[in-house]
Each structure stands twice: as C-alpha cells, then as structure tokens.
XYZ file of C-alpha atoms in Angstrom:
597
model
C 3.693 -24.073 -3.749
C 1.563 -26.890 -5.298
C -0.397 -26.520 -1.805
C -0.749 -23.094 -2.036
C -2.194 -23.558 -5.575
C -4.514 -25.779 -4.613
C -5.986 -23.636 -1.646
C -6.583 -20.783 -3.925
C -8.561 -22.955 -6.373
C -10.367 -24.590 -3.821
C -11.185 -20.792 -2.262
C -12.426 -19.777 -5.969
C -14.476 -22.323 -6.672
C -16.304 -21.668 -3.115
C -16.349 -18.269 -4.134
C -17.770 -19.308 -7.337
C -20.558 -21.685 -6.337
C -22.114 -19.164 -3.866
C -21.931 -16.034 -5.826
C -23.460 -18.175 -9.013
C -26.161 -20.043 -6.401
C -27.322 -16.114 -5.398
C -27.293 -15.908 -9.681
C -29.945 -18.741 -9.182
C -32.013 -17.582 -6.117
C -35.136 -17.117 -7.370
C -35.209 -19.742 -9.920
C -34.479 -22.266 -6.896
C -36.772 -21.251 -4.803
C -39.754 -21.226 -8.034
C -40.282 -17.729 -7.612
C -41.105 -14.854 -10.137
C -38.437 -12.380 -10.052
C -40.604 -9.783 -11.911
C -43.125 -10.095 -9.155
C -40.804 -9.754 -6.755
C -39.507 -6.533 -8.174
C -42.693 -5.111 -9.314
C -44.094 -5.465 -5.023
C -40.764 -3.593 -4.416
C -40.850 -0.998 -6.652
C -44.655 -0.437 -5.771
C -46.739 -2.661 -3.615
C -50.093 -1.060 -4.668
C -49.498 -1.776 -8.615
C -51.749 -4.393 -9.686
C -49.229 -7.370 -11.423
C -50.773 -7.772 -14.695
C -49.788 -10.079 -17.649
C -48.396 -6.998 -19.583
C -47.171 -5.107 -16.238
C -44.995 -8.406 -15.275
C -43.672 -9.027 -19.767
C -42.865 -5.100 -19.390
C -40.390 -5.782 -16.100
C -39.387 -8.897 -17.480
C -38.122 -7.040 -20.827
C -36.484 -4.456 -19.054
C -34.655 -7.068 -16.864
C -33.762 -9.663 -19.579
C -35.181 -11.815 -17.515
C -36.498 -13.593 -20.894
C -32.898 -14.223 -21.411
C -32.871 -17.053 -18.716
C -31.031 -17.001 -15.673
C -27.826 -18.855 -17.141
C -27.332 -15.791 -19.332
C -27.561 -13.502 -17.146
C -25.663 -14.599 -14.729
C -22.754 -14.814 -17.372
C -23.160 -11.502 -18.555
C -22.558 -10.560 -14.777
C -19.711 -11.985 -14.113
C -18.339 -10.947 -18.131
C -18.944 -7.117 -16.731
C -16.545 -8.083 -13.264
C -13.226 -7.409 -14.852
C -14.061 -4.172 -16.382
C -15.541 -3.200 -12.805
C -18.885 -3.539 -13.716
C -21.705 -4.923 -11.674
C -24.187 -4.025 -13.480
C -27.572 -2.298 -12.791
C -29.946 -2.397 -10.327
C -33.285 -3.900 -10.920
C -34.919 -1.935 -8.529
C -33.384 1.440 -8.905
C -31.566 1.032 -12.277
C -28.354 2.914 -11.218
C -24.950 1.339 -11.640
C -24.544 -0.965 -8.268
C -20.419 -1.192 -8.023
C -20.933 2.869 -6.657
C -23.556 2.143 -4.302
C -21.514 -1.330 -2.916
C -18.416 0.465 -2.688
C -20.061 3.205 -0.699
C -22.236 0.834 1.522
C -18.697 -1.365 2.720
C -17.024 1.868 3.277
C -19.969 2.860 5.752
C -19.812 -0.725 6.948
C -16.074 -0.787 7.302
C -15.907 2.327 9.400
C -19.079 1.531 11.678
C -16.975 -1.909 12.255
C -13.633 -0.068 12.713
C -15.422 1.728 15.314
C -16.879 -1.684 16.928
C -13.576 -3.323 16.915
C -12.341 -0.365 19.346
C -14.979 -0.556 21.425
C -14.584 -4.841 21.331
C -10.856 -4.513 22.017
C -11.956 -2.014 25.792
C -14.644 -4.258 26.652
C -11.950 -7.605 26.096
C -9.527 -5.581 27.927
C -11.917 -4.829 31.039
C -13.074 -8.444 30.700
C -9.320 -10.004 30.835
C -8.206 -7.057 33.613
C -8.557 -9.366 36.299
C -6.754 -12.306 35.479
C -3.969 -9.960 34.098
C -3.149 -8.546 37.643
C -3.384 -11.928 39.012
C -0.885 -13.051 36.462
C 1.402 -10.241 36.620
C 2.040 -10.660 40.338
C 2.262 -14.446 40.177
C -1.203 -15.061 42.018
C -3.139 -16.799 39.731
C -2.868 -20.362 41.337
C -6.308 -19.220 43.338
C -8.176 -17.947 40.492
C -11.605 -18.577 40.187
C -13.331 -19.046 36.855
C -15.435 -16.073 36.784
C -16.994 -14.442 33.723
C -20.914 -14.158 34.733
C -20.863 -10.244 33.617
C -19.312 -10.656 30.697
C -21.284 -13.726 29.632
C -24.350 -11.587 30.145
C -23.202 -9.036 28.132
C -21.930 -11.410 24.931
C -25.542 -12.662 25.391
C -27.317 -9.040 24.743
C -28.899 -8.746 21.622
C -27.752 -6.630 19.504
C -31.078 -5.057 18.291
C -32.185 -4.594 21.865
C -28.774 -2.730 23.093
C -29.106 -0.663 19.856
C -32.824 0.032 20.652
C -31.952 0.924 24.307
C -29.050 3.066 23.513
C -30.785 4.874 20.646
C -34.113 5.383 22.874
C -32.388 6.450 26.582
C -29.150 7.928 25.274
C -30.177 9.382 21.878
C -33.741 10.295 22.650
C -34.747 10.841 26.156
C -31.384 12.037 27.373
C -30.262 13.687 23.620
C -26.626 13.102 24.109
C -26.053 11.472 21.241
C -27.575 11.007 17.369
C -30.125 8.114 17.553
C -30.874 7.926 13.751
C -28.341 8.207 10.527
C -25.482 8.627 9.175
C -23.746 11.873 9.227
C -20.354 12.067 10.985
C -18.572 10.637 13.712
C -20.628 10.849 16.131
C -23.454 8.876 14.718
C -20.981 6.318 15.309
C -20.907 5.687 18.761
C -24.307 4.093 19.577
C -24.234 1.748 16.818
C -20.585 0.841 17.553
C -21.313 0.584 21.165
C -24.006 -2.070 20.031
C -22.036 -4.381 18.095
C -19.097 -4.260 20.058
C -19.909 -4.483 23.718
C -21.327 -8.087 23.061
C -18.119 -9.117 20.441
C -15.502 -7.780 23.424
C -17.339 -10.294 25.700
C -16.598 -13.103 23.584
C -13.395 -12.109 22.513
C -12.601 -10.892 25.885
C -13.442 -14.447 27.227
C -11.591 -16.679 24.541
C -8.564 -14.664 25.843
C -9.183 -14.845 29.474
C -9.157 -18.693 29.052
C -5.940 -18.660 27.555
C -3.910 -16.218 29.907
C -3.368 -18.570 32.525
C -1.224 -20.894 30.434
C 1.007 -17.959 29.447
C 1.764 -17.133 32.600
C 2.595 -20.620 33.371
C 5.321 -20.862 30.537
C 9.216 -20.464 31.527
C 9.979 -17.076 29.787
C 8.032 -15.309 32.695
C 10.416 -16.835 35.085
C 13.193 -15.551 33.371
C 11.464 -12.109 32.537
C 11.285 -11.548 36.358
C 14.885 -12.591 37.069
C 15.396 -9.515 34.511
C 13.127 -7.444 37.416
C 10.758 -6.310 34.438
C 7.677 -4.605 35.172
C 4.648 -6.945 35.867
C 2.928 -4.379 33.331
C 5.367 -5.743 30.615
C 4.829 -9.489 31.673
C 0.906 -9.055 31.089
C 1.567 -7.431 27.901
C 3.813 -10.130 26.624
C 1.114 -12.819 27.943
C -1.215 -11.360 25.251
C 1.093 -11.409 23.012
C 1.293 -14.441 23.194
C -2.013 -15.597 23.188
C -3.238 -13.546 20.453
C -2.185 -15.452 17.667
C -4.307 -18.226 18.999
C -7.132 -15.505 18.155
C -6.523 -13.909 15.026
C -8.593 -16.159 12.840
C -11.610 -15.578 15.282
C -10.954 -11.785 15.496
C -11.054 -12.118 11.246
C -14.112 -13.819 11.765
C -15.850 -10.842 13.908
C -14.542 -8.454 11.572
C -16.405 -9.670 8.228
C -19.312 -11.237 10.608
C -19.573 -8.024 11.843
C -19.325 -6.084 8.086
C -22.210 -8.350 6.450
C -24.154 -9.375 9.583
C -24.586 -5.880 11.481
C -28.464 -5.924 9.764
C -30.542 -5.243 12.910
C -28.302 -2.094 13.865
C -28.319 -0.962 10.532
C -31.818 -1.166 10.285
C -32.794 0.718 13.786
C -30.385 3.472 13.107
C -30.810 4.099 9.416
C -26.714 3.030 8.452
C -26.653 2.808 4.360
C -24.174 -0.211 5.025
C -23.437 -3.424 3.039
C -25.724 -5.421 5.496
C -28.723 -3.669 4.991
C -28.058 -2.501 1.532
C -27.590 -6.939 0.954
C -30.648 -7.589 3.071
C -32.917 -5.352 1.086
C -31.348 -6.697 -1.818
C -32.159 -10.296 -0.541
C -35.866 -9.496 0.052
C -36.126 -7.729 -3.237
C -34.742 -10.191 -5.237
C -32.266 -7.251 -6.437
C -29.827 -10.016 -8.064
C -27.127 -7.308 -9.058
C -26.606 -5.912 -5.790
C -26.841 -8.934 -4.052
C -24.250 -10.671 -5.741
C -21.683 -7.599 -6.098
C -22.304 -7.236 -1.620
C -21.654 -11.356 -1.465
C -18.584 -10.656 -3.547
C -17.480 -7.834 -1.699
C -17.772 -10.104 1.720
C -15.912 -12.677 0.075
C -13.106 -10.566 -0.989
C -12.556 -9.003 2.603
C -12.751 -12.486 4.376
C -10.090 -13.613 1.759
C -8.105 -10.079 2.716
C -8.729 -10.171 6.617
C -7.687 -14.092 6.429
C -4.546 -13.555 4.388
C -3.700 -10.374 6.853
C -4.421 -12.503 9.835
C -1.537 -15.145 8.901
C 0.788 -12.803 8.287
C -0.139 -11.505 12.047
C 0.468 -14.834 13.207
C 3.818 -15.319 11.897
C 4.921 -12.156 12.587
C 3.823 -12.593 16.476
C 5.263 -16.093 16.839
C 8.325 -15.600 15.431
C 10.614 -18.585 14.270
C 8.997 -20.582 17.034
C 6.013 -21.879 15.113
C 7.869 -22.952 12.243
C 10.734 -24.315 14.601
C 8.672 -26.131 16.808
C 9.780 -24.251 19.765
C 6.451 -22.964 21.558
C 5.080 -24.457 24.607
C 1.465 -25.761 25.071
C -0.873 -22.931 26.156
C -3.304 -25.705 27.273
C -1.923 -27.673 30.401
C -4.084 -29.644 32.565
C -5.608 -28.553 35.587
C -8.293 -29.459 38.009
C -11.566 -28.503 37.505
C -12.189 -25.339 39.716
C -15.426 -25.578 42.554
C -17.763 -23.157 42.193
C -21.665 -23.062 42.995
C -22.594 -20.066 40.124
C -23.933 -23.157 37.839
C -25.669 -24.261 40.351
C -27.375 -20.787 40.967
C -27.687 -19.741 37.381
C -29.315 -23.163 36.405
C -32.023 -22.913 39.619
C -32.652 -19.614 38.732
C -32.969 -20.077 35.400
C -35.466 -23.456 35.884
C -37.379 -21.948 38.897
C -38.829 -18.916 36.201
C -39.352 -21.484 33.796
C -40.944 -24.016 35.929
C -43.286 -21.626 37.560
C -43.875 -19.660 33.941
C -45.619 -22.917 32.853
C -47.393 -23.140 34.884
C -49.748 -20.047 33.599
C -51.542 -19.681 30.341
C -49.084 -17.931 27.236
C -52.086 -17.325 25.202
C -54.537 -15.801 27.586
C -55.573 -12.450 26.011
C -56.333 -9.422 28.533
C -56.983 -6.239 26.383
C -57.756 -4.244 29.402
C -54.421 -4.893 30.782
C -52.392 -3.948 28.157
C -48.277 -3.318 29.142
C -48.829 -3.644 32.601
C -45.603 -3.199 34.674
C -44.835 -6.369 37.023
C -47.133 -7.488 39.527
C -48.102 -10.167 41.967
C -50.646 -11.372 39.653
C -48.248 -10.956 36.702
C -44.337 -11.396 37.843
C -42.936 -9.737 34.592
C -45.508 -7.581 33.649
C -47.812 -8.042 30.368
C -47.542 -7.475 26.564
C -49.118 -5.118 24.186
C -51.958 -8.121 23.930
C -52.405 -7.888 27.668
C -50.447 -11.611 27.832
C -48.609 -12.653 30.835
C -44.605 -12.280 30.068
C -43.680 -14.560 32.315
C -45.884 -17.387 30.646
C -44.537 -16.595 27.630
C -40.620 -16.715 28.659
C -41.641 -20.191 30.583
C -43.862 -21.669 27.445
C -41.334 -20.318 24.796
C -37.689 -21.348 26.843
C -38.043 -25.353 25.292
C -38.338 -24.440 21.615
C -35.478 -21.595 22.433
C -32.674 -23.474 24.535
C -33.779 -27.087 22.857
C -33.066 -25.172 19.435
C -30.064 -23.479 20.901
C -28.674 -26.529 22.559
C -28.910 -28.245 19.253
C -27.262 -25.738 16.925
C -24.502 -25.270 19.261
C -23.908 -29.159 19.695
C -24.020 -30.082 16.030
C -21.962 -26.283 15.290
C -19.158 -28.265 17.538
C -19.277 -31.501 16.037
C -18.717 -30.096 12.909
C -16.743 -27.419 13.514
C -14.108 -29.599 15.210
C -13.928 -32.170 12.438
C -13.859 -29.669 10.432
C -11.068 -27.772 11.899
C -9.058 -30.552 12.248
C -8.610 -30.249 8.404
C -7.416 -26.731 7.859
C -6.516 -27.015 4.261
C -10.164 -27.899 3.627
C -11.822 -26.121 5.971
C -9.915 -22.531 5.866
C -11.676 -21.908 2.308
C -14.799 -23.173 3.255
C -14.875 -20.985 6.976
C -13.966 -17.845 5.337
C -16.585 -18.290 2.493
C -19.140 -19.775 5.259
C -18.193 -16.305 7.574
C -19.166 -14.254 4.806
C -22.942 -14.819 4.546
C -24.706 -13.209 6.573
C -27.461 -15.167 8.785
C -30.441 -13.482 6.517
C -28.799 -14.508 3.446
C -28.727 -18.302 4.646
C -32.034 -18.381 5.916
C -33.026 -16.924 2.210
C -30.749 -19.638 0.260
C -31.732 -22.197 3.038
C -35.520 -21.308 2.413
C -34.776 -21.663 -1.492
C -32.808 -25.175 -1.278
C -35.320 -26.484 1.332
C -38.560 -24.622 1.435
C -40.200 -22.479 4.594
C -40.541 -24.053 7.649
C -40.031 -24.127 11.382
C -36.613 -25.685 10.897
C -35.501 -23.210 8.570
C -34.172 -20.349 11.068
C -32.625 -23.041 12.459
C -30.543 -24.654 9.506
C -30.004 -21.566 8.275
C -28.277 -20.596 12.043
C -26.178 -24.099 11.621
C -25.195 -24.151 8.657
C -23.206 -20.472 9.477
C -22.486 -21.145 13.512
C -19.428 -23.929 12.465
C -17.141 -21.686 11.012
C -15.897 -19.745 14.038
C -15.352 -23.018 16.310
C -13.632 -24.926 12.977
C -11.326 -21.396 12.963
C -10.299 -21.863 15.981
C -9.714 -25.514 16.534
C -7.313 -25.252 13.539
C -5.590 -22.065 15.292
C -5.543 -23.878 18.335
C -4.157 -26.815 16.115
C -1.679 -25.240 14.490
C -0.308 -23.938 17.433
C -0.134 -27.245 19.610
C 1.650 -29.153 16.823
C 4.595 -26.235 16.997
C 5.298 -27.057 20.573
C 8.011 -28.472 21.787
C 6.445 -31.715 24.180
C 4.277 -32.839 20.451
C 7.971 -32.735 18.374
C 9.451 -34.777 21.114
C 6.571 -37.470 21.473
C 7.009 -38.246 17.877
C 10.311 -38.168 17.826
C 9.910 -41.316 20.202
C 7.927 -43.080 17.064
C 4.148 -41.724 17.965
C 2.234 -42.168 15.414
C -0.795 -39.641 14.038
C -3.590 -41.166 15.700
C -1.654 -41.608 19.082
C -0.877 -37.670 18.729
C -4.650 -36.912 17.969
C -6.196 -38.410 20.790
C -3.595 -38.396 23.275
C -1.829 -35.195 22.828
C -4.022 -32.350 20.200
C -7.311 -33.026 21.274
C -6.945 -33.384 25.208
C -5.405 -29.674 24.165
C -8.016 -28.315 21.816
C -11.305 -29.866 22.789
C -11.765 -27.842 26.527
C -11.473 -24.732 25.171
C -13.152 -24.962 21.563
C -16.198 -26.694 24.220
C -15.796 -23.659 25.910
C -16.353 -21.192 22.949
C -19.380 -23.474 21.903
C -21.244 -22.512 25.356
C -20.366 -19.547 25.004
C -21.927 -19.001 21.972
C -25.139 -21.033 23.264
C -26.868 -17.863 24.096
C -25.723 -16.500 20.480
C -27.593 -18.993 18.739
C -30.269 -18.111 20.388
C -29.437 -14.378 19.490
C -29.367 -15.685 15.874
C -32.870 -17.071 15.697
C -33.750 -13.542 17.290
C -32.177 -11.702 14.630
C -33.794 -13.688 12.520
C -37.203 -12.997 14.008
C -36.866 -9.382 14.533
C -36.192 -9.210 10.681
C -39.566 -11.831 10.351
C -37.281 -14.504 9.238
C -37.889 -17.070 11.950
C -40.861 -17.958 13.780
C -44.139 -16.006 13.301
C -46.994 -15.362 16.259
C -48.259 -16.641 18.684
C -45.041 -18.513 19.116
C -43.680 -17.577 22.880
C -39.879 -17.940 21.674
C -37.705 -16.043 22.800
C -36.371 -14.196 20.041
C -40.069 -13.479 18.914
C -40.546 -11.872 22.378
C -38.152 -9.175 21.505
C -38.574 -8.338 18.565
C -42.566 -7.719 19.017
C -42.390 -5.511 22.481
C -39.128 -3.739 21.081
C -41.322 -1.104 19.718
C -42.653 -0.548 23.156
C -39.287 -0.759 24.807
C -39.188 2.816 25.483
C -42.965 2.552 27.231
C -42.770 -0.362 28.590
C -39.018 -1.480 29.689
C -40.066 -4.978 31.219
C -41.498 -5.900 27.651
C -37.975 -6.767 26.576
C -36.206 -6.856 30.176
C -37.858 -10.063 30.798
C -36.702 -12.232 27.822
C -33.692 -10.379 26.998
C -32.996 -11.305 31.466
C -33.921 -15.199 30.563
C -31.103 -14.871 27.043
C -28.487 -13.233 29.884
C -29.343 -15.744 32.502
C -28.328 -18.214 29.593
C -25.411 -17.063 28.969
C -24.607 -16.990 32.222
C -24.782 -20.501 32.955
C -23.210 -21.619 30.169
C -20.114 -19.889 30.897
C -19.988 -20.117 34.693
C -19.864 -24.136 33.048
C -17.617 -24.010 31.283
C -15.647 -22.303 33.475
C -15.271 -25.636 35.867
C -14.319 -27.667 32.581
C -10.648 -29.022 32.523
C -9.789 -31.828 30.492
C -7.660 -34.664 32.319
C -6.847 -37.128 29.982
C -6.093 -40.363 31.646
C -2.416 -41.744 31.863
C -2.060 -45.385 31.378
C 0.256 -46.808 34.246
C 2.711 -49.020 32.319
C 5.418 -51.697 34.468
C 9.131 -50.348 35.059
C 11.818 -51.986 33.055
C 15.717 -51.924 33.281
C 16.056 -51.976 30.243
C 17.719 -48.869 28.250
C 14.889 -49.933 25.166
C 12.258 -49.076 27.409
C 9.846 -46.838 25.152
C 6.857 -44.566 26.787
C 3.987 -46.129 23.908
C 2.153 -49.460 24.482
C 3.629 -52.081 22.269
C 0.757 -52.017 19.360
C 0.382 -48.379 19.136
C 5.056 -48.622 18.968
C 4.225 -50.921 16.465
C 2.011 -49.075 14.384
C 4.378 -46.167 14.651
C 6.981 -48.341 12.881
C-alpha cells in the first residue's frame, strides 16, 4: 500500500511539474506572450506600446505568470479551464470535443494497427501452429518498410490518389465515418508494423513452451494453439500498445493537419505556436490523464491474461537462446542503401537548374529533380549523414536510457507515461525554451521522448522474466541480484528491447521529419531527409518521385535495420566449472555463493 502511495505521488508531481513548466513557457523561453497572441489573432496589426498594454490587460498578463498559473489550476476542480487567449471562449468544451475527435480517429487506427500486426505475424503463426517453425527465417523487410512510412506522406498519398484523383473516399474533414478511413489508414498501417513485429519476435518462444505439447495431445485445433500463443505474448505488449494509444492521441499532428481533424493534437499544436497557455495546458492535462487511464487499464489486462502465474512464479521464459539465423538481406539492404549514397555524393545538392524544374528520373538525374530544378539524388546522398548519424544517435542513447531506465519500474512507470504524453512538437517547443534554437534541438527534443517506449517494455519484459519458473529456482540456490541481472534478466531482455530500438531507427528519423514538415527542425538548403519531404510534399501529386526518392532511402532504412536485427540472438556464455562428488556441489562460483550468503 505504502508503494502504491508513493507511485501516485511520484505520478502527480510529474504531472505537476510539466503542466506548471507549460504555465511558464513563454517566460522561459524570454518571450512576449502579448506579441505572440497579437501575430495570432492578426499578423498584419502593427504591435504598438498601447496595442500590446491593451492584450496584456485583457490577459492579466500584468498579474505575472505565478498568478496565473494558480488561478488555473484554482478553476480545475470546478471544471474550469479557463478562457482562451486567442478566441476567448471557455477551453474545457473545445478540449473535451478535440480528444473525443482524437479518441475516435485513434479507435479507428488501433483497428487498422491490430489487421496490419495480424498480416505481419500470419506467417510465423502457421509455422507455429503446425510445429514447423524450427526453419524459420527472420523475415520482416515489408513490414519494416511500412513502420518506416511517414505518416504525413501516406496521409498525403492516400488523401491525393484515393480521395482526389480516384474520389472514393473524403480527403479533407471531419464529418462522419467515413472521413475516418484515410486518416486511420495513415496512422495505423505504420503502428501495426511495429506492433506487428514486437509480436512476431516473441511467438516463437510460445510455441516452444510445454502447454502446446500437451494442447496437441488434447488434438486441439492448430487455430486454437496460435490463438493461445498470442495470448500469451500479449501481456508482454500491453504497456507498448498503451504507449501507441496516447502517442497516437497527442502526436497524430501531421494527419490532423493535412486532413483538417479538429483533434487534441492539432488543437495543442496551434495552441503551442500561439502561446494559447489555457488550451495548452488543459490538452497536456487531458494526455496525462488518459496515459494514467490506458496505464492503469493495461495492468489490469496483464493480470487478467496471466493469471495466477505471474504472481506465482509459474511462467516460463519467452526468451530462450538460439542461434543467430544466416541470412544475406543485411547484406543487400546495406549495399543498396550505401551504393545510392555513395554515388549521390558524388553530384552537387545545391546546383540550381530553373529550367528543369520536377523533372521525372533520368540518366542525367537518377531520381528526378525538385521544384528548384536540384538533383534528388544529390540531395538523398548529401543529406543521409546528418539523417542516419542523427538517427543512429537518438536511437542508441533512447536504448541506453531506456533500459536503465526500465530496469527501475517504480521510477520509471510515472516518468514513461508522463514522458508518452507530450507530443514531439511540444518537446521541441519546451526543449527550444530550456535550451534555445538550434540544430540540436529537433534532435533533443526527439530523445528526450524516444526512451519511454523501450524503458516500457524492458520493465514488461522484466516483470515477466522474474515470474518464471528457471529465475525462482536459481535463487532459490542462493543467487544473488547482480548474478540474476547479468546472467539471467538481461541475456533475456536486452535482444529483443535491441531489437525494438532498430526498429524504431527509421522512426527517429520519421520524428525529425515530423518535425520538419511542421518547420520545427532543420530549415533550407539542408538536404535531410525529413526536409526533403516535407518541401516536395506539395508537389507529390505532380511529381511522385519528389517524395518517392527520400521516403525509398527512410524504407530502405528500415529495412536494414530490421533484416539486423533479425540475425541477433543473445548467447550468453556458460562458465565450465570442475565435477565434484560431493552432494554440496552448488551451480555459482564460490565468490558470487559467497556474496549470495
């Protein structure tokens, strides 16, 4: 109970400290507030003295920002938000209304996730079903590309082919049903990859355990085994499919944006850019209260899946070693991906041809040209060491610290679900106020939000290992903690929580281009990759090859980062210790049996 209490308090003062640093934005980052609001309300008014004292006085602004943000959070209880400084209505309505559109869009997305996961894991099910799995290779290229599609690009395609050209579907607003389709169909093909792939990874394992020995002695249906085996693996999940679900809410910006969705991510973006403090907050709040709901729903999930058996100590490990499978798509993916590099820079990124304007690919130009008549393929060549060195180095230090991290689940559960809940716009903004603009700051912002689905897991993965049976019996023997940690949990955890970090190499990458598309990250005439798409995008529809050709290099990525991690297995070494005779003989080294006590 006293553990309990001290999680909640830990969670509220989280919850505190961010809503009360948005309280704080502008005055952190030494801006004017009223001169934020009055280029909002109307960019062509000239900011005067008395223009900016008349905002100011209608604000309270005068008051300080110390009293205001107490008179904020005094309105809470009552249900009161308060106003907005931009349109002056009452903001709980207009939040309320904007996670309900949000809510729905992502209810819609999960659907669409949990078909694209099931397509993704089809494979491996049949295998394991009919007890042929011994010969599986690690696949996963197609789905890799598809977890690396950006999500403003597939929305942009979808709403241009499907909604425009070929009119089957509403391409802009928010009216119905079916306006939820194309947007749903953007956020969730890429999250099913992901999802789908997490999964596939732990299948295998399931299928190895002894109840599907004794389920076919029963002569049950190998449809019944494979639904069992994801039964059993899903609770390994459920924190990461919590994750999606508010990352999705809060994050879904880009989509929002292109199709015109009045939802709580681009309701708190414009809110963000505006300086609107009121609405900002109250959509932060909101956030945090469904990441505290989805996280709270998630355990029960997990003990209602797993049964006595996680409190017992009676599961078996999902994560057995095995020998790393052969296969040459690394090698292809990584040639491929170096040879169009390589022979991108060797050509000039900068070189301006106005006459040859969106050219479609050529001999003289491989991937066609830009809207500035500059050679794409120069530009994906030039622009792929700021992207994948960036990418490499989020991901890396998003591991580091999302493992250590995660191996700490009473400290780091809080933190991940209040982490989860601000959207990648929102950090860059609070990053940008703490630290001031500059190249680095897509990329801290990116960071310091990338740990909290790879700590989530590593402690689900965690929590899970020490509740099986071979961990209760090695310290029955006298083990002590650090023996378990690095001979037992992490040999477990770290291959496939490595495995989630590649693939979500090409994500970070996606990140930064979220961030650019939004004009966030970095600004022309940068060649990255993310600022690639998001300046042909308008031309997508004109010229296809525009955004084929980076959006190609971000799928090749993704690609090779799963095709290697797919040939990772983790074989810890076993120390070869003499034979005795005698009946005291004990399976620990003699300092490590005495540390154990």
């Amino acid at each position: 109970m006293r553990r309990r209490a001290a999680t909640l308090l830990w969670r509220v003062l989280l919850a505190a400290a961010l809503v009360c640093g948005i309280g704080l934005l502008p005055w952190l980052s030494r801006t004017d507030p009223a001169l934020t609001v009055l280029k909002a309300r109307s960019a062509e008014r000239e900011p005067t003295p008395r223009v900016l004292a008349d905002i100011r006085a209608q604000l309270d602004l005068e008051e300080g920002p110390l009293r205001l943000l107490g008179q904020w959070l005094g309105g809470l209880p009552r249900g009161d938000a308060g106003r907005s400084w931009l349109t002056g209505t009452q903001v709980t309505p207009t939040v309320v209304q904007a996670l309900g559109v949000s809510l729905l869009l992502v209810t819609v997305a999960f659907v669409v996730a949990a078909a694209t996961a099931a397509l993704v894991c089809a494979r491996t099910l049949w295998l394991g079903a009919h007890r042929r799995l011994d010969g599986r290779r690690a696949g996963g290229g197609a789905s890799a590309m598809i977890a690396a599609l950006p999500e403003f690009l597939t929305a942009s395609v979808l709403a241009t082919v499907v909604g425009v050209q070929l009119g089957w579907l509403p391409a802009l607003g928010w009216y119905g049903p079916q306006w939820t389709v194309l947007p749903a169909l953007a956020l969730g093909l890429p999250a099913g990859a992901v999802l789908g792939r997490l999964l596939d990874d732990l299948l295998p394992g399931a299928f190895a355990e002894p109840w599907v020995l004794a389920a076919e002695a029963r002569g049950l249906p190998g449809r019944t085994l494979a639904a069992k085996a994801v039964r059993r693996c899903v609770p390994a999940l459920l924190p990461n499919l919590g994750l999606f679900v508010v990352g999705l809410t809060g994050g879904s910006v880009a989509v929002e944006q292109i199709y015109d969705i009045p939802g709580l991510g681009r309701t708190s973006l414009q809110a963000a850019l505006a300086q609107d403090l009121p609405v900002l907050q109250a959509g932060t709040l909101a956030l945090l209260l469904l990441a505290a709901a989805v996280t709270g729903l998630a355990a029960l999930a997990v003990r209602r899946l797993t049964g006595p058996a996680l409190r017992d100590g009676a599961l078996d490990s999902l994560h057995r070693p095995r020998r790393p499978t052969r296969s040459a798509l690394p090698l292809v993916h990584g040639g491929l991906l170096t040879a169009v590099i390589a022979l991108g820079l060797l050509r000039d990124p900068l070189a301006l041809d106005t006459g040859a304007r969106l050219q479609p690919p050529s001999r003289s130009h491989p991937f066609g040209t830009d809207v500035l008549g500059r050679d794409l393929h120069a530009r994906v060549g030039h622009g792929a060491f700021d992207t994948l060195l960036t990418a490499f180095a989020i991901s890396a230090t998003a591991l580091v610290v999302g493992v250590l991290l995660g191996l700490l689940p009473r400290l780091s559960g809080p933190l991940v679900d209040t982490v989860n809940a601000v959207p990648p716009v929102l950090a860059a903004l609070l990053v940008t106020a703490v630290a001031g603009s500059g190249a680095a700051t897509p990329a801290i912002a990116v960071t310091t939000v990338s740990w909290a689905a790879l700590a989530a897991h590593t402690s689900s993965l965690l929590r899970q290992e020490h509740a099986t049976s071979h961990l209760t019996a090695t310290r029955a023997l006298g083990a002590n903690r650090w023996y378990l940690l690095r001979h037992e949990l992490l040999p477990a955890i770290l291959p496939s929580v490595t495995k989630h970090a590649l693939l979500r190499l090409p994500g970070a990458a996606l990140a930064l281009a979220s961030l650019g598309f939004l004009g966030l990250g970095a600004q022309p005439p940068a060649p990255e990759w993310g600022l690639l798409l998001a300046e042909n995008q308008p031309y997508a529809e004109r010229a296809p090859w525009a955004v084929l050709a980076p959006a190609a290099a971000l799928a090749l990525l993704g690609a090779l980062a799963v095709s290697t991690a797919g040939g990772m297995r983790w074989q810890p070494r076993r120390r070869v210790r003499p034979r005795t005779t005698t009946r005291t003989e004990h399976p620990l080294p003699a300092e490590e049996l005495a540390e154990a006590g």
